[in-house]
Each structure stands twice: as C-alpha cells, then as structure tokens.
Amino acid sequence: MRRLKFKRVVSLLGALFVGVFLLAGCGNSSSNNSSSSNKTLTFWYAGDGDSDVKPMIKQFTKKTGIKVKIQSIPWSQYNDKLLTAASSKSGPDVLLIGTTQMAQFASSNSLMDLSSTIKNDKNLSPSKYFSGSEKTTKYKGKYYAVPWYAETRVLYYRKDVLKSVGYDHAPKTWDELYDAALKLSKRGKNMYGFNVDSSEPTFGFMFARQNGATLIKNGKTQFNSQQMVSALTYLDKFVKNGASPKQDLKLTIAQSFGKNGRIPMFISGPWEMSSIESDSGLKDSQWGVAELPKGKNNTSVMGGGNLAVFQYSKNKTNAVKLLKFLSTKQSQLTYYKKSNSMPTLKSAWSDSSLQSSKIQVFRKQLNHSQPMPAVKNWDEIGTNYLDVWEQIALKNTDIQQSMNSFNQKSQTLLDK
C-alpha cells in the first residue's frame, strides 16, 4: 500500500527535516558568512522554501532590515550530510528541524539553548501551544526550539463502505474497530477492514499508549510490559483473522481506499488528505476522518517541525529575531496556507482557513497527541521495532518473548 505506508512528513521528519543541518559541509557556511554587521541570516528549509516561506521572509526583511537567505534542501540529501555538519560545527543561523530529532541534536550541543528566550517572551509561552507539540522542543528540561507546525494521526474511513456492515459512524472504541474490520473483511477474497501499518515505526507504540503503557520510565525501557504486549496482541488479531493484510501490499490510494474500498480504514496524518482528494476517485461524501478509537484512551502521535537556532551561528541575536517573527500567529497561518502544515499555536485554529469539518478533526486529535520519547536513539529503536513486528505478523513468533528481547536490545541502545 504505497500511500498507506507513505512516510509522514513528520516520523520521517527525524530523518528528513533535521537534515537541514547537513549542508554545512558543502559550500559556504552561513555561520561563517553571517554577522551582526551585515545582518544576513541563512535559513535552512526542507522543501521548496521559495514557495513556502519566502513571503514571510520578505515581510521580516521589510520590518527589520535584516536580510535572509533561504537555502532549500532536497530531502534526499539530508542524511548524507548530517554528520558533516555536526562534526564541522558550522551550519545555518536558523533551521527547520524534525520533532523526532530534537533529542539527538540537543544532546550533541548542536542547538542553542532557548530557555531564557522563551521564559522572557510571553509570545513564546509554552501554554500557547498544543501540549504535545511543546514537549517536542524540550530536552532534559531545557528548550532548544519553538514549535512551528504540527501533525498527528487520525482514522481515515469510507463512510459508504462501513454503512454496508451496519456502521453509520466511525468506530469509537477498540472493540468497534475490530468488529467493523472483521465484518468488512468478509466481503470477499482479498478484502480487508483495517490496515495495521507495518511500515510506520510509531504504530505499535501508539496503540500501546492507548492501552495505558509507559514506553520509557526513569531511563528504563518498558516495551515488554503487560500493557504493550496486550496492545500488540490486539493488533496481531487483525492480521491473524484476515481483517488486515500481513504486510504492505504496495497499493496506491486509489487501489486500497478508492473504488470498492479494499482497505476502507487506515490511520495516517494530514498529508493523506490531498492524495485522497486528487487520486482516489471518491466523492467528498464517501469518506471521512475521525479521532482515533479509544482503548483506555485515544492518544495519537505528535509530530511536525520546529524552529531552532544553530549553536555555532555567529549571528544569534538576529537569528532569534527571525525565529520569533516566524513564530507569530500570522506567520503560522501564512505558512499553513502555503504548505498545508498545521499551526502549533492553538489561537491560530480560530482562523477561517481551518474551519472545514475534516480539518477540525485534526484540531481535536491534537489535544490528545503526544510525541515519542525524547531519546537520541529513538529512530533506531523504531526501526528495530518494525523488524520485530514483521516476525510477529509473518512468522507468528511469540509476542511476549519477542518484546522481552526487543526491550533488552532497546535498553542497550538507551545506555550508550
């Protein structure tokens, strides 16, 4: 299922957006070129900066007289250049960084400690942001970034297809989700009800949290707890009973979610909406999005992008000015209208551009979304989890034993 496994701009954010550090080793470094005297800042941006952020940068320069050079970075180059930038201690002045990478780079002293800046500026008050988004900017009690845009996961579902098995609403609980999925899988050969995402590293952890699990406590991994094992047993039930594919089917959104709804329910982020609208062939009335069904709770995953100042910038004063300017409500709304990246400021959600019923579902879910643990080896832990889940889904390995081994391996990574 190509679309359903599409890496969220955010869990990939770790591997992708932080790569903005990376280009320091290629060409001239902004921290070497920029100074208070020439007032030129470099802002590293993942994607098309001319399209997404240039209007705001022009406003900033007009207001302050400070020039800003936007350096757009192709995502494919990020990982290759990351170590070069970190080791050379040279890079941009301001950068976009993925939420899952904050711990790695804060711990390596690559980001400026912004705690005093945030404490002394009421416009940057943590209370103004979604709780889960604000947490992504902290590491060991200090702030190293400010939230810029947020994303979370919701349930996508085919309204018309669910009605065929007696559901006039999206499943609201784990029990309803499984019941509806199993009924939908009985429609015929190669038909399913729900996608248990085997390519998303946070998927199992998200359900574990919904079952009351604590993933890491006081520096100790909890991945073999009863709550997590029970959650994975619940997900495995979809696979074993044919309600979910055992692995990614490499289908387009039109093949999986469109037409007769071969897989009429899946969990994903806001980027999936445009794919459905443009490629699925469905009418707007045929599909919807809903908050996640509840286990003990319905906690989702908080992702997105933050704004940070590079620790080795020689123009930190002006860099902080740019960061503050981009953190305003108006800037976040302008950015949303250009990029469809959702605001982290709660006040921005009163704007008319965010009032559609589908978009407002994300607003509600953001109130119940939390980031993955802020540990520097989290991406490696997530990758290892996918390997474990593959063994469970395809080879029917014992879940408790698998998670015992995974927990020990994860603790070793944590202790490095």
Tab-separated table of C-alpha atoms in Angstrom:
chain	number	residue	atom	x	y	z
A	1	MET	CA	0.000	0.000	0.000
A	2	ARG	CA	2.220	2.746	-1.258
A	3	ARG	CA	0.090	5.572	0.015
A	4	LEU	CA	-0.701	3.981	3.348
A	5	LYS	CA	2.959	3.382	4.104
A	6	PHE	CA	3.913	6.852	2.923
A	7	LYS	CA	6.371	8.211	5.451
A	8	ARG	CA	4.735	11.003	7.312
A	9	VAL	CA	6.438	14.188	6.765
A	10	VAL	CA	6.921	14.075	10.383
A	11	SER	CA	8.105	10.364	11.563
A	12	LEU	CA	10.399	10.820	8.607
A	13	LEU	CA	10.829	14.286	9.882
A	14	GLY	CA	13.516	12.814	12.023
A	15	ALA	CA	15.471	11.582	9.087
A	16	LEU	CA	14.371	14.339	6.787
A	17	PHE	CA	13.883	17.735	8.291
A	18	VAL	CA	16.837	17.637	10.589
A	19	GLY	CA	18.961	17.136	7.618
A	20	VAL	CA	18.920	20.851	7.362
A	21	PHE	CA	21.991	20.701	9.488
A	22	LEU	CA	23.671	18.703	6.908
A	23	LEU	CA	24.690	21.041	4.168
A	24	ALA	CA	27.169	22.783	6.375
A	25	GLY	CA	29.915	20.697	4.888
A	26	CYS	CA	29.009	21.702	1.345
A	27	GLY	CA	29.742	25.167	0.085
A	28	ASN	CA	29.952	28.223	2.299
A	29	SER	CA	28.641	28.041	5.833
A	30	SER	CA	26.205	30.725	6.892
A	31	SER	CA	27.720	30.818	10.343
A	32	ASN	CA	30.998	31.835	8.753
A	33	ASN	CA	29.409	34.395	6.456
A	34	SER	CA	26.739	35.995	8.599
A	35	SER	CA	27.492	38.547	11.257
A	36	SER	CA	25.751	41.342	13.074
A	37	SER	CA	27.446	43.832	10.784
A	38	ASN	CA	25.969	42.602	7.516
A	39	LYS	CA	22.735	41.350	9.111
A	40	THR	CA	22.483	38.463	6.645
A	41	LEU	CA	20.970	35.277	8.016
A	42	THR	CA	20.743	31.867	6.405
A	43	PHE	CA	17.611	29.822	6.980
A	44	TRP	CA	17.798	26.161	6.047
A	45	TYR	CA	14.479	24.798	4.911
A	46	ALA	CA	13.475	21.278	3.909
A	47	GLY	CA	11.457	21.525	0.719
A	48	ASP	CA	10.593	24.420	-1.548
A	49	GLY	CA	11.470	27.480	0.509
A	50	ASP	CA	10.656	29.922	-2.277
A	51	SER	CA	7.103	28.640	-2.338
A	52	ASP	CA	6.503	28.010	1.366
A	53	VAL	CA	8.388	30.612	3.409
A	54	LYS	CA	9.614	33.363	1.090
A	55	PRO	CA	6.536	35.604	1.626
A	56	MET	CA	7.187	35.659	5.387
A	57	ILE	CA	10.898	36.238	4.919
A	58	LYS	CA	10.176	39.274	2.731
A	59	GLN	CA	7.938	40.679	5.460
A	60	PHE	CA	10.648	40.076	8.060
A	61	THR	CA	13.294	41.880	5.995
A	62	LYS	CA	10.942	44.797	5.321
A	63	LYS	CA	10.212	45.140	9.025
A	64	THR	CA	13.743	44.704	10.401
A	65	GLY	CA	16.149	45.414	7.550
A	66	ILE	CA	17.746	42.025	8.202
A	67	LYS	CA	18.360	40.056	5.030
A	68	VAL	CA	17.707	36.325	4.972
A	69	LYS	CA	18.981	33.753	2.522
A	70	ILE	CA	16.660	30.757	2.235
A	71	GLN	CA	18.510	27.579	1.439
A	72	SER	CA	16.093	24.907	0.232
A	73	ILE	CA	17.405	21.393	0.836
A	74	PRO	CA	16.238	18.331	-1.126
A	75	TRP	CA	15.151	15.689	1.353
A	76	SER	CA	17.247	13.051	-0.401
A	77	GLN	CA	20.445	14.828	0.651
A	78	TYR	CA	19.745	15.258	4.346
A	79	ASN	CA	21.104	12.071	5.893
A	80	ASP	CA	24.309	12.037	3.844
A	81	LYS	CA	25.292	15.475	5.067
A	82	LEU	CA	24.208	15.324	8.703
A	83	LEU	CA	27.461	14.016	10.190
A	84	THR	CA	29.472	16.535	8.182
A	85	ALA	CA	27.524	19.457	9.601
A	86	ALA	CA	27.589	18.189	13.165
A	87	SER	CA	31.315	17.492	13.141
A	88	SER	CA	32.277	20.714	11.341
A	89	LYS	CA	30.356	22.845	13.865
A	90	SER	CA	29.214	25.116	11.060
A	91	GLY	CA	25.782	25.482	9.558
A	92	PRO	CA	22.819	27.824	9.222
A	93	ASP	CA	21.622	30.505	11.601
A	94	VAL	CA	18.016	29.331	11.764
A	95	LEU	CA	16.800	25.906	10.733
A	96	LEU	CA	13.772	23.699	10.470
A	97	ILE	CA	14.237	20.504	12.458
A	98	GLY	CA	12.074	17.412	12.772
A	99	THR	CA	10.488	16.702	16.120
A	100	THR	CA	11.948	13.207	16.455
A	101	GLN	CA	15.486	14.532	16.026
A	102	MET	CA	15.431	17.116	18.807
A	103	ALA	CA	16.996	14.844	21.411
A	104	GLN	CA	19.815	13.738	19.143
A	105	PHE	CA	20.947	17.227	18.275
A	106	ALA	CA	20.241	18.907	21.582
A	107	SER	CA	22.361	16.241	23.277
A	108	SER	CA	25.231	16.857	20.849
A	109	ASN	CA	25.204	20.612	21.588
A	110	SER	CA	24.206	21.460	18.009
A	111	LEU	CA	21.244	23.643	19.026
A	112	MET	CA	21.160	26.855	21.002
A	113	ASP	CA	19.526	26.676	24.433
A	114	LEU	CA	16.466	28.918	24.076
A	115	SER	CA	15.134	28.505	27.618
A	116	SER	CA	15.796	32.092	28.736
A	117	THR	CA	14.431	33.488	25.454
A	118	ILE	CA	11.192	31.569	25.881
A	119	LYS	CA	10.897	32.429	29.567
A	120	ASN	CA	11.226	36.156	28.875
A	121	ASP	CA	8.882	36.382	25.875
A	122	LYS	CA	5.188	35.919	26.607
A	123	ASN	CA	4.503	35.373	22.899
A	124	LEU	CA	6.556	32.169	23.092
A	125	SER	CA	4.881	30.928	26.261
A	126	PRO	CA	4.579	27.113	26.195
A	127	SER	CA	0.910	27.400	27.193
A	128	LYS	CA	0.102	28.924	23.808
A	129	TYR	CA	0.970	25.675	22.013
A	130	PHE	CA	-0.531	22.208	21.982
A	131	SER	CA	0.959	20.317	24.903
A	132	GLY	CA	2.360	17.509	22.776
A	133	SER	CA	3.943	19.958	20.353
A	134	GLU	CA	5.574	21.990	23.112
A	135	LYS	CA	7.105	18.823	24.566
A	136	THR	CA	8.948	18.126	21.313
A	137	THR	CA	11.059	21.261	21.846
A	138	LYS	CA	12.442	20.192	25.235
A	139	TYR	CA	15.368	18.012	26.177
A	140	LYS	CA	16.290	17.326	29.787
A	141	GLY	CA	14.239	20.261	30.996
A	142	LYS	CA	15.599	22.861	28.569
A	143	TYR	CA	14.088	24.333	25.409
A	144	TYR	CA	16.084	24.041	22.202
A	145	ALA	CA	13.424	25.105	19.678
A	146	VAL	CA	9.950	26.557	19.313
A	147	PRO	CA	7.057	24.665	17.691
A	148	TRP	CA	6.292	25.737	14.136
A	149	TYR	CA	3.896	23.238	12.665
A	150	ALA	CA	2.190	20.133	13.974
A	151	GLU	CA	0.841	16.905	12.620
A	152	THR	CA	-0.952	13.979	14.185
A	153	ARG	CA	-2.655	10.733	13.159
A	154	VAL	CA	-6.389	10.206	12.751
A	155	LEU	CA	-8.614	7.439	11.409
A	156	TYR	CA	-9.484	7.623	7.711
A	157	TYR	CA	-12.602	5.669	6.792
A	158	ARG	CA	-15.013	5.012	3.946
A	159	LYS	CA	-18.420	6.149	5.123
A	160	ASP	CA	-20.295	4.294	2.411
A	161	VAL	CA	-18.442	1.010	2.884
A	162	LEU	CA	-18.862	0.982	6.660
A	163	LYS	CA	-22.589	1.522	6.263
A	164	SER	CA	-22.724	-1.765	4.354
A	165	VAL	CA	-21.783	-3.615	7.568
A	166	GLY	CA	-24.051	-1.623	9.859
A	167	TYR	CA	-21.831	1.271	10.919
A	168	ASP	CA	-23.231	4.753	10.356
A	169	HIS	CA	-20.262	6.242	12.222
A	170	ALA	CA	-16.533	5.730	12.505
A	171	PRO	CA	-15.531	3.143	15.149
A	172	LYS	CA	-15.198	4.867	18.502
A	173	THR	CA	-13.547	2.102	20.539
A	174	TRP	CA	-11.051	-0.709	20.020
A	175	ASP	CA	-13.915	-3.190	20.182
A	176	GLU	CA	-15.827	-1.378	17.440
A	177	LEU	CA	-12.711	-1.058	15.306
A	178	TYR	CA	-12.075	-4.779	15.382
A	179	ASP	CA	-15.751	-5.693	14.934
A	180	ALA	CA	-16.140	-3.423	11.896
A	181	ALA	CA	-12.820	-4.535	10.382
A	182	LEU	CA	-13.648	-8.226	10.726
A	183	LYS	CA	-17.093	-7.759	9.135
A	184	LEU	CA	-15.572	-5.771	6.276
A	185	SER	CA	-13.013	-8.496	5.624
A	186	LYS	CA	-15.832	-10.963	4.952
A	187	ARG	CA	-16.897	-9.100	1.797
A	188	GLY	CA	-14.841	-11.369	-0.448
A	189	LYS	CA	-11.360	-12.528	-1.426
A	190	ASN	CA	-8.530	-10.035	-0.814
A	191	MET	CA	-10.839	-7.694	1.055
A	192	TYR	CA	-9.825	-6.258	4.405
A	193	GLY	CA	-11.214	-3.929	7.036
A	194	PHE	CA	-8.283	-2.039	8.549
A	195	ASN	CA	-4.586	-1.508	7.879
A	196	VAL	CA	-2.182	-2.441	10.672
A	197	ASP	CA	0.688	-0.354	9.369
A	198	SER	CA	3.834	-2.487	9.132
A	199	SER	CA	5.956	0.374	7.801
A	200	GLU	CA	5.261	3.009	10.464
A	201	PRO	CA	7.700	2.794	13.413
A	202	THR	CA	5.377	4.545	15.867
A	203	PHE	CA	2.253	2.498	15.107
A	204	GLY	CA	2.605	-0.193	17.775
A	205	PHE	CA	3.867	2.289	20.368
A	206	MET	CA	0.823	4.471	19.741
A	207	PHE	CA	-1.549	1.577	20.446
A	208	ALA	CA	0.497	0.586	23.496
A	209	ARG	CA	-0.003	4.053	24.931
A	210	GLN	CA	-3.713	3.815	24.215
A	211	ASN	CA	-3.631	0.678	26.345
A	212	GLY	CA	-2.016	2.528	29.240
A	213	ALA	CA	1.615	1.638	28.545
A	214	THR	CA	4.568	3.807	29.538
A	215	LEU	CA	7.292	3.327	26.942
A	216	ILE	CA	10.286	4.550	28.926
A	217	LYS	CA	10.323	5.338	32.645
A	218	ASN	CA	13.283	6.805	34.543
A	219	GLY	CA	15.642	5.792	31.773
A	220	LYS	CA	14.365	2.208	31.672
A	221	THR	CA	12.558	0.743	28.670
A	222	GLN	CA	9.090	-0.724	29.300
A	223	PHE	CA	8.466	-2.379	25.929
A	224	ASN	CA	7.752	-5.818	27.396
A	225	SER	CA	5.099	-4.588	29.821
A	226	GLN	CA	1.719	-6.276	30.001
A	227	GLN	CA	0.076	-3.193	28.510
A	228	MET	CA	2.310	-3.174	25.439
A	229	VAL	CA	2.183	-6.933	24.877
A	230	SER	CA	-1.602	-6.807	25.166
A	231	ALA	CA	-1.797	-3.966	22.640
A	232	LEU	CA	0.334	-5.873	20.127
A	233	THR	CA	-1.774	-8.977	20.719
A	234	TYR	CA	-4.809	-6.877	19.809
A	235	LEU	CA	-3.172	-5.691	16.573
A	236	ASP	CA	-1.987	-9.200	15.755
A	237	LYS	CA	-5.589	-10.375	15.966
A	238	PHE	CA	-6.436	-8.244	12.906
A	239	VAL	CA	-3.661	-9.930	10.939
A	240	LYS	CA	-4.301	-13.488	12.080
A	241	ASN	CA	-8.028	-13.292	11.373
A	242	GLY	CA	-7.687	-11.652	7.962
A	243	ALA	CA	-9.057	-8.237	8.966
A	244	SER	CA	-5.733	-6.638	7.990
A	245	PRO	CA	-3.041	-7.504	5.424
A	246	LYS	CA	0.013	-9.215	6.900
A	247	GLN	CA	2.328	-6.759	5.196
A	248	ASP	CA	2.366	-3.761	2.901
A	249	LEU	CA	0.518	-4.589	-0.326
A	250	LYS	CA	2.180	-1.772	-2.303
A	251	LEU	CA	-1.175	-0.382	-3.435
A	252	THR	CA	-1.933	3.170	-4.486
A	253	ILE	CA	-4.555	5.125	-2.573
A	254	ALA	CA	-6.968	4.540	-5.472
A	255	GLN	CA	-6.449	0.780	-5.264
A	256	SER	CA	-6.649	0.488	-1.486
A	257	PHE	CA	-9.062	3.189	-0.326
A	258	GLY	CA	-10.826	4.068	-3.569
A	259	LYS	CA	-13.297	2.060	-5.657
A	260	ASN	CA	-14.828	-0.715	-3.526
A	261	GLY	CA	-12.608	0.062	-0.552
A	262	ARG	CA	-10.302	-2.921	-0.415
A	263	ILE	CA	-8.867	-1.418	2.778
A	264	PRO	CA	-11.552	1.044	3.925
A	265	MET	CA	-9.947	2.103	7.219
A	266	PHE	CA	-6.412	3.218	7.999
A	267	ILE	CA	-4.552	5.579	10.315
A	268	SER	CA	-2.398	8.352	8.902
A	269	GLY	CA	-1.585	12.051	9.023
A	270	PRO	CA	-2.932	15.175	7.291
A	271	TRP	CA	-0.752	14.761	4.196
A	272	GLU	CA	-3.013	11.877	3.132
A	273	MET	CA	-5.993	14.172	2.555
A	274	SER	CA	-4.663	15.709	-0.642
A	275	SER	CA	-3.822	12.254	-2.007
A	276	ILE	CA	-7.365	11.059	-1.440
A	277	GLU	CA	-8.866	14.194	-2.949
A	278	SER	CA	-6.710	14.036	-6.079
A	279	ASP	CA	-6.130	10.318	-6.653
A	280	SER	CA	-8.799	8.155	-5.024
A	281	GLY	CA	-11.688	8.960	-7.362
A	282	LEU	CA	-14.010	9.344	-4.379
A	283	LYS	CA	-16.634	11.976	-3.706
A	284	ASP	CA	-16.152	14.037	-0.574
A	285	SER	CA	-19.267	12.471	0.927
A	286	GLN	CA	-17.868	8.939	0.574
A	287	TRP	CA	-15.054	9.284	3.095
A	288	GLY	CA	-14.243	10.942	6.365
A	289	VAL	CA	-11.714	11.301	9.140
A	290	ALA	CA	-12.314	10.706	12.832
A	291	GLU	CA	-10.456	10.847	16.109
A	292	LEU	CA	-8.755	7.574	16.931
A	293	PRO	CA	-10.874	4.823	18.521
A	294	LYS	CA	-10.320	4.546	22.261
A	295	GLY	CA	-8.618	1.776	24.154
A	296	LYS	CA	-8.088	3.108	27.643
A	297	ASN	CA	-7.504	6.429	25.870
A	298	ASN	CA	-7.115	7.592	22.268
A	299	THR	CA	-3.640	9.142	22.389
A	300	SER	CA	-2.167	9.763	18.954
A	301	VAL	CA	1.358	10.607	17.806
A	302	MET	CA	2.520	14.219	17.752
A	303	GLY	CA	4.954	15.091	15.007
A	304	GLY	CA	5.801	18.105	12.913
A	305	GLY	CA	8.603	20.602	12.608
A	306	ASN	CA	10.289	23.037	14.986
A	307	LEU	CA	12.419	26.132	14.516
A	308	ALA	CA	15.853	26.205	16.103
A	309	VAL	CA	18.992	28.331	16.150
A	310	PHE	CA	22.238	26.594	15.266
A	311	GLN	CA	24.548	26.603	18.270
A	312	TYR	CA	27.536	27.739	16.227
A	313	SER	CA	25.825	30.634	14.444
A	314	LYS	CA	27.784	33.884	14.697
A	315	ASN	CA	24.608	35.941	14.444
A	316	LYS	CA	22.408	34.547	17.199
A	317	THR	CA	20.793	37.877	18.086
A	318	ASN	CA	19.284	38.302	14.628
A	319	ALA	CA	18.620	34.579	14.345
A	320	VAL	CA	16.417	34.766	17.435
A	321	LYS	CA	14.595	37.748	15.900
A	322	LEU	CA	13.771	35.655	12.833
A	323	LEU	CA	12.669	32.733	14.970
A	324	LYS	CA	10.326	34.994	16.926
A	325	PHE	CA	8.898	36.524	13.759
A	326	LEU	CA	8.177	33.120	12.247
A	327	SER	CA	6.521	32.034	15.498
A	328	THR	CA	3.675	34.542	15.324
A	329	LYS	CA	0.081	33.524	14.671
A	330	GLN	CA	0.049	35.340	11.343
A	331	SER	CA	3.254	33.650	10.176
A	332	GLN	CA	1.945	30.208	11.110
A	333	LEU	CA	-1.288	30.863	9.213
A	334	THR	CA	0.604	32.135	6.180
A	335	TYR	CA	2.767	29.025	6.304
A	336	TYR	CA	-0.305	26.783	6.553
A	337	LYS	CA	-1.912	28.405	3.513
A	338	LYS	CA	1.291	27.892	1.525
A	339	SER	CA	2.275	24.412	2.695
A	340	ASN	CA	-0.804	22.848	4.381
A	341	SER	CA	1.354	22.355	7.501
A	342	MET	CA	-0.905	22.796	10.518
A	343	PRO	CA	-0.262	25.505	13.141
A	344	THR	CA	1.091	24.658	16.587
A	345	LEU	CA	-0.379	27.802	18.130
A	346	LYS	CA	-3.831	26.982	19.475
A	347	SER	CA	-5.039	30.526	18.784
A	348	ALA	CA	-4.388	30.126	15.048
A	349	TRP	CA	-7.114	27.496	14.779
A	350	SER	CA	-9.869	30.081	15.017
A	351	ASP	CA	-8.936	31.309	11.537
A	352	SER	CA	-11.479	30.715	8.758
A	353	SER	CA	-8.937	28.739	6.705
A	354	LEU	CA	-9.030	25.919	9.276
A	355	GLN	CA	-12.764	25.525	9.755
A	356	SER	CA	-13.613	22.597	7.461
A	357	SER	CA	-15.083	19.628	9.330
A	358	LYS	CA	-12.249	17.289	8.298
A	359	ILE	CA	-9.521	19.726	9.333
A	360	GLN	CA	-11.205	20.318	12.688
A	361	VAL	CA	-10.919	16.586	13.447
A	362	PHE	CA	-7.160	17.068	13.475
A	363	ARG	CA	-7.614	20.031	15.819
A	364	LYS	CA	-9.477	17.808	18.283
A	365	GLN	CA	-6.946	14.993	17.979
A	366	LEU	CA	-4.049	17.380	18.606
A	367	ASN	CA	-5.411	17.815	22.121
A	368	HIS	CA	-4.773	14.085	22.638
A	369	SER	CA	-1.431	13.674	20.903
A	370	GLN	CA	1.993	13.132	22.416
A	371	PRO	CA	5.470	12.808	20.879
A	372	MET	CA	7.593	9.709	21.080
A	373	PRO	CA	10.129	9.685	23.957
A	374	ALA	CA	12.888	12.289	23.704
A	375	VAL	CA	15.838	9.917	23.471
A	376	LYS	CA	18.638	10.288	20.951
A	377	ASN	CA	18.438	6.683	19.669
A	378	TRP	CA	14.692	6.694	19.121
A	379	ASP	CA	14.866	6.273	15.344
A	380	GLU	CA	16.973	3.134	15.728
A	381	ILE	CA	14.552	1.774	18.314
A	382	GLY	CA	11.682	2.384	15.882
A	383	THR	CA	13.488	0.609	13.062
A	384	ASN	CA	14.171	-2.383	15.306
A	385	TYR	CA	10.512	-2.489	16.290
A	386	LEU	CA	9.469	-2.879	12.649
A	387	ASP	CA	11.736	-5.924	12.383
A	388	VAL	CA	10.132	-7.429	15.480
A	389	TRP	CA	6.621	-6.755	14.204
A	390	GLU	CA	7.456	-8.417	10.878
A	391	GLN	CA	8.418	-11.589	12.730
A	392	ILE	CA	5.184	-11.467	14.724
A	393	ALA	CA	2.943	-10.849	11.713
A	394	LEU	CA	4.620	-13.145	9.188
A	395	LYS	CA	6.208	-15.872	11.300
A	396	ASN	CA	3.857	-15.943	14.261
A	397	THR	CA	6.621	-15.508	16.848
A	398	ASP	CA	5.608	-15.310	20.486
A	399	ILE	CA	4.802	-11.703	21.328
A	400	GLN	CA	5.953	-11.719	24.949
A	401	GLN	CA	9.261	-13.370	24.116
A	402	SER	CA	9.780	-11.071	21.152
A	403	MET	CA	9.185	-7.991	23.269
A	404	ASN	CA	11.440	-9.272	26.056
A	405	SER	CA	14.273	-9.461	23.564
A	406	PHE	CA	13.356	-6.119	21.985
A	407	ASN	CA	13.189	-4.464	25.383
A	408	GLN	CA	16.689	-5.647	26.295
A	409	LYS	CA	18.094	-4.544	22.939
A	410	SER	CA	16.434	-1.134	23.295
A	411	GLN	CA	17.824	-0.667	26.805
A	412	THR	CA	21.312	-1.310	25.442
A	413	LEU	CA	20.794	1.460	22.887
A	414	LEU	CA	19.486	3.774	25.569
A	415	ASP	CA	22.529	3.161	27.738
A	416	LYS	CA	25.038	4.053	25.022
